[in-house]
């Protein structure tokens, strides 16, 4: 039986997405998202722990992130864990673990001074992360 590699995150961006394009023109957005959880320590004091997650988005999902997300934006991401391995200029093997996002939903609307009358777009791609048709762009609020 095959295993399951599924990640769901709801958090805030630590910086604006970094956009780049592959040689074939496919958009790539790299960003970090912070998630926080609270707990009480032994003395009953409330503590907060923040985890930072590296996110990679591709194709139309990356373009949406680059257009609408900014530092501090809240976003919902569904994806899978991927670890990349490479050799640096000194010959050392390096590893980087990140979440490859299959689905992105913007939470809270646009942050660039828009009047808020347009809800935040949401975008989800299939498992292949190939270019998604633009008609998958759903501007309706899901509730």
PDB file of C-alpha atoms in Angstrom:
ATOM      1  CA  UNK A   1       0.000   0.000   0.000  1.00  0.00           C
ATOM      2  CA  UNK A   2       1.242   3.488  -0.806  1.00  0.00           C
ATOM      3  CA  UNK A   3       2.010   5.952   1.993  1.00  0.00           C
ATOM      4  CA  UNK A   4       0.444   9.353   2.554  1.00  0.00           C
ATOM      5  CA  UNK A   5       2.403  12.602   2.317  1.00  0.00           C
ATOM      6  CA  UNK A   6      -0.070  15.398   3.103  1.00  0.00           C
ATOM      7  CA  UNK A   7       0.522  18.741   4.819  1.00  0.00           C
ATOM      8  CA  UNK A   8      -2.054  21.378   5.742  1.00  0.00           C
ATOM      9  CA  UNK A   9      -0.852  24.745   7.034  1.00  0.00           C
ATOM     10  CA  UNK A  10      -2.633  27.946   8.032  1.00  0.00           C
ATOM     11  CA  UNK A  11      -0.236  30.726   8.905  1.00  0.00           C
ATOM     12  CA  UNK A  12       1.273  34.110   8.120  1.00  0.00           C
ATOM     13  CA  UNK A  13       4.008  34.884   5.594  1.00  0.00           C
ATOM     14  CA  UNK A  14       7.350  35.915   7.056  1.00  0.00           C
ATOM     15  CA  UNK A  15       8.298  37.913   3.942  1.00  0.00           C
ATOM     16  CA  UNK A  16       7.017  38.634   0.449  1.00  0.00           C
ATOM     17  CA  UNK A  17       7.113  35.616  -1.895  1.00  0.00           C
ATOM     18  CA  UNK A  18      10.312  35.339  -3.940  1.00  0.00           C
ATOM     19  CA  UNK A  19       9.329  34.898  -7.584  1.00  0.00           C
ATOM     20  CA  UNK A  20      11.435  33.311 -10.303  1.00  0.00           C
ATOM     21  CA  UNK A  21      10.838  31.461 -13.556  1.00  0.00           C
ATOM     22  CA  UNK A  22      12.192  28.144 -14.823  1.00  0.00           C
ATOM     23  CA  UNK A  23      13.726  28.006 -18.315  1.00  0.00           C
ATOM     24  CA  UNK A  24      10.424  26.734 -19.722  1.00  0.00           C
ATOM     25  CA  UNK A  25       8.624  29.796 -18.290  1.00  0.00           C
ATOM     26  CA  UNK A  26       6.959  28.051 -15.328  1.00  0.00           C
ATOM     27  CA  UNK A  27       6.556  30.416 -12.377  1.00  0.00           C
ATOM     28  CA  UNK A  28       8.032  29.432  -9.007  1.00  0.00           C
ATOM     29  CA  UNK A  29       7.235  31.189  -5.715  1.00  0.00           C
ATOM     30  CA  UNK A  30       9.289  30.490  -2.598  1.00  0.00           C
ATOM     31  CA  UNK A  31       8.092  31.779   0.764  1.00  0.00           C
ATOM     32  CA  UNK A  32       8.037  31.023   4.468  1.00  0.00           C
ATOM     33  CA  UNK A  33       4.934  30.645   6.605  1.00  0.00           C
ATOM     34  CA  UNK A  34       4.818  30.797  10.397  1.00  0.00           C
ATOM     35  CA  UNK A  35       2.398  28.653  12.375  1.00  0.00           C
ATOM     36  CA  UNK A  36       1.938  29.096  16.115  1.00  0.00           C
ATOM     37  CA  UNK A  37       0.544  26.970  18.884  1.00  0.00           C
ATOM     38  CA  UNK A  38      -0.085  27.831  22.539  1.00  0.00           C
ATOM     39  CA  UNK A  39       0.293  25.656  25.581  1.00  0.00           C
ATOM     40  CA  UNK A  40       0.614  26.000  29.341  1.00  0.00           C
ATOM     41  CA  UNK A  41       3.914  25.171  30.993  1.00  0.00           C
ATOM     42  CA  UNK A  42       4.302  23.377  34.344  1.00  0.00           C
ATOM     43  CA  UNK A  43       3.642  26.605  36.238  1.00  0.00           C
ATOM     44  CA  UNK A  44       0.424  27.266  34.321  1.00  0.00           C
ATOM     45  CA  UNK A  45       1.888  30.118  32.272  1.00  0.00           C
ATOM     46  CA  UNK A  46       0.756  30.413  28.674  1.00  0.00           C
ATOM     47  CA  UNK A  47       3.594  29.780  26.228  1.00  0.00           C
ATOM     48  CA  UNK A  48       3.656  30.111  22.453  1.00  0.00           C
ATOM     49  CA  UNK A  49       5.751  28.103  20.003  1.00  0.00           C
ATOM     50  CA  UNK A  50       6.216  29.252  16.422  1.00  0.00           C
ATOM     51  CA  UNK A  51       7.346  26.962  13.605  1.00  0.00           C
ATOM     52  CA  UNK A  52       8.621  28.298  10.268  1.00  0.00           C
ATOM     53  CA  UNK A  53       7.849  26.321   7.106  1.00  0.00           C
ATOM     54  CA  UNK A  54       9.490  26.697   3.691  1.00  0.00           C
ATOM     55  CA  UNK A  55       6.924  26.659   0.889  1.00  0.00           C
ATOM     56  CA  UNK A  56       7.421  26.176  -2.871  1.00  0.00           C
ATOM     57  CA  UNK A  57       4.564  26.882  -5.295  1.00  0.00           C
ATOM     58  CA  UNK A  58       4.560  26.343  -9.048  1.00  0.00           C
ATOM     59  CA  UNK A  59       2.753  27.476 -12.204  1.00  0.00           C
ATOM     60  CA  UNK A  60      -0.481  29.453 -11.780  1.00  0.00           C
ATOM     61  CA  UNK A  61      -0.519  28.882  -8.007  1.00  0.00           C
ATOM     62  CA  UNK A  62       2.881  30.620  -7.798  1.00  0.00           C
ATOM     63  CA  UNK A  63       1.654  33.520  -9.935  1.00  0.00           C
ATOM     64  CA  UNK A  64      -1.360  34.022  -7.643  1.00  0.00           C
ATOM     65  CA  UNK A  65       0.920  34.001  -4.584  1.00  0.00           C
ATOM     66  CA  UNK A  66       3.244  36.548  -6.157  1.00  0.00           C
ATOM     67  CA  UNK A  67       0.368  38.833  -7.075  1.00  0.00           C
ATOM     68  CA  UNK A  68      -1.696  38.711  -3.883  1.00  0.00           C
ATOM     69  CA  UNK A  69       0.496  37.664  -0.946  1.00  0.00           C
ATOM     70  CA  UNK A  70       2.776  39.963   1.038  1.00  0.00           C
ATOM     71  CA  UNK A  71       4.660  39.760   4.311  1.00  0.00           C
ATOM     72  CA  UNK A  72       2.096  39.224   7.078  1.00  0.00           C
ATOM     73  CA  UNK A  73      -0.610  37.840   4.751  1.00  0.00           C
ATOM     74  CA  UNK A  74      -2.496  34.848   6.071  1.00  0.00           C
ATOM     75  CA  UNK A  75      -2.668  31.828   3.774  1.00  0.00           C
ATOM     76  CA  UNK A  76      -3.948  28.257   3.792  1.00  0.00           C
ATOM     77  CA  UNK A  77      -1.648  25.775   2.042  1.00  0.00           C
ATOM     78  CA  UNK A  78      -2.168  22.109   1.226  1.00  0.00           C
ATOM     79  CA  UNK A  79       0.750  20.159  -0.133  1.00  0.00           C
ATOM     80  CA  UNK A  80       3.383  17.535   0.491  1.00  0.00           C
ATOM     81  CA  UNK A  81       6.830  17.375   2.117  1.00  0.00           C
ATOM     82  CA  UNK A  82       9.807  17.202  -0.214  1.00  0.00           C
ATOM     83  CA  UNK A  83      13.497  17.042   0.666  1.00  0.00           C
ATOM     84  CA  UNK A  84      15.965  18.223  -1.941  1.00  0.00           C
ATOM     85  CA  UNK A  85      19.643  17.263  -1.971  1.00  0.00           C
ATOM     86  CA  UNK A  86      22.448  19.130  -3.713  1.00  0.00           C
ATOM     87  CA  UNK A  87      26.185  19.687  -3.511  1.00  0.00           C
ATOM     88  CA  UNK A  88      27.355  23.201  -2.650  1.00  0.00           C
ATOM     89  CA  UNK A  89      30.366  25.000  -4.118  1.00  0.00           C
ATOM     90  CA  UNK A  90      32.619  23.502  -1.405  1.00  0.00           C
ATOM     91  CA  UNK A  91      31.600  19.957  -2.297  1.00  0.00           C
ATOM     92  CA  UNK A  92      29.411  19.491   0.792  1.00  0.00           C
ATOM     93  CA  UNK A  93      26.098  17.688   0.435  1.00  0.00           C
ATOM     94  CA  UNK A  94      23.201  19.903   1.509  1.00  0.00           C
ATOM     95  CA  UNK A  95      19.560  19.146   2.189  1.00  0.00           C
ATOM     96  CA  UNK A  96      16.487  21.333   2.278  1.00  0.00           C
ATOM     97  CA  UNK A  97      13.033  20.202   3.363  1.00  0.00           C
ATOM     98  CA  UNK A  98      10.049  22.179   2.128  1.00  0.00           C
ATOM     99  CA  UNK A  99       6.331  21.930   1.500  1.00  0.00           C
ATOM    100  CA  UNK A 100       5.402  21.768  -2.179  1.00  0.00           C
ATOM    101  CA  UNK A 101       2.004  23.447  -2.275  1.00  0.00           C
ATOM    102  CA  UNK A 102      -0.754  21.875  -4.342  1.00  0.00           C
ATOM    103  CA  UNK A 103      -3.456  24.252  -3.121  1.00  0.00           C
ATOM    104  CA  UNK A 104      -3.392  27.853  -1.941  1.00  0.00           C
ATOM    105  CA  UNK A 105      -6.216  29.844  -0.407  1.00  0.00           C
ATOM    106  CA  UNK A 106      -5.734  33.456   0.590  1.00  0.00           C
ATOM    107  CA  UNK A 107      -7.312  34.399   3.898  1.00  0.00           C
ATOM    108  CA  UNK A 108      -8.400  37.936   4.745  1.00  0.00           C
ATOM    109  CA  UNK A 109      -8.482  39.590   1.321  1.00  0.00           C
ATOM    110  CA  UNK A 110      -5.986  41.837  -0.441  1.00  0.00           C
ATOM    111  CA  UNK A 111      -3.510  43.810   1.643  1.00  0.00           C
ATOM    112  CA  UNK A 112      -2.442  46.335  -0.992  1.00  0.00           C
ATOM    113  CA  UNK A 113      -4.992  49.014  -0.170  1.00  0.00           C
ATOM    114  CA  UNK A 114      -7.904  47.461  -2.040  1.00  0.00           C
ATOM    115  CA  UNK A 115     -11.298  48.433  -0.670  1.00  0.00           C
ATOM    116  CA  UNK A 116     -12.000  44.857   0.404  1.00  0.00           C
ATOM    117  CA  UNK A 117     -15.039  44.487  -1.857  1.00  0.00           C
ATOM    118  CA  UNK A 118     -13.391  41.635  -3.749  1.00  0.00           C
ATOM    119  CA  UNK A 119     -12.891  38.432  -1.754  1.00  0.00           C
ATOM    120  CA  UNK A 120      -9.466  36.837  -1.721  1.00  0.00           C
ATOM    121  CA  UNK A 121      -8.896  34.402  -4.584  1.00  0.00           C
ATOM    122  CA  UNK A 122      -8.245  30.769  -3.941  1.00  0.00           C
ATOM    123  CA  UNK A 123      -6.377  28.440  -6.201  1.00  0.00           C
ATOM    124  CA  UNK A 124      -5.735  24.752  -6.203  1.00  0.00           C
ATOM    125  CA  UNK A 125      -3.942  22.660  -8.713  1.00  0.00           C
ATOM    126  CA  UNK A 126      -3.912  18.967  -9.353  1.00  0.00           C
ATOM    127  CA  UNK A 127      -1.272  16.637  -8.037  1.00  0.00           C
ATOM    128  CA  UNK A 128       0.963  17.139 -11.078  1.00  0.00           C
ATOM    129  CA  UNK A 129       1.579  20.859 -10.369  1.00  0.00           C
ATOM    130  CA  UNK A 130       1.368  21.563 -14.103  1.00  0.00           C
ATOM    131  CA  UNK A 131      -0.110  24.763 -15.480  1.00  0.00           C
ATOM    132  CA  UNK A 132      -3.661  25.080 -14.239  1.00  0.00           C
ATOM    133  CA  UNK A 133      -6.382  26.610 -16.380  1.00  0.00           C
ATOM    134  CA  UNK A 134      -7.313  30.097 -15.267  1.00  0.00           C
ATOM    135  CA  UNK A 135     -10.993  29.170 -15.020  1.00  0.00           C
ATOM    136  CA  UNK A 136     -10.155  27.234 -11.807  1.00  0.00           C
ATOM    137  CA  UNK A 137      -9.797  30.643 -10.191  1.00  0.00           C
ATOM    138  CA  UNK A 138     -12.837  30.835  -7.900  1.00  0.00           C
ATOM    139  CA  UNK A 139     -13.653  34.293  -6.538  1.00  0.00           C
ATOM    140  CA  UNK A 140     -16.622  33.107  -4.453  1.00  0.00           C
ATOM    141  CA  UNK A 141     -16.341  32.867  -0.694  1.00  0.00           C
ATOM    142  CA  UNK A 142     -16.590  29.141   0.189  1.00  0.00           C
ATOM    143  CA  UNK A 143     -19.110  29.641   3.008  1.00  0.00           C
TER     144      UNK A 143
END
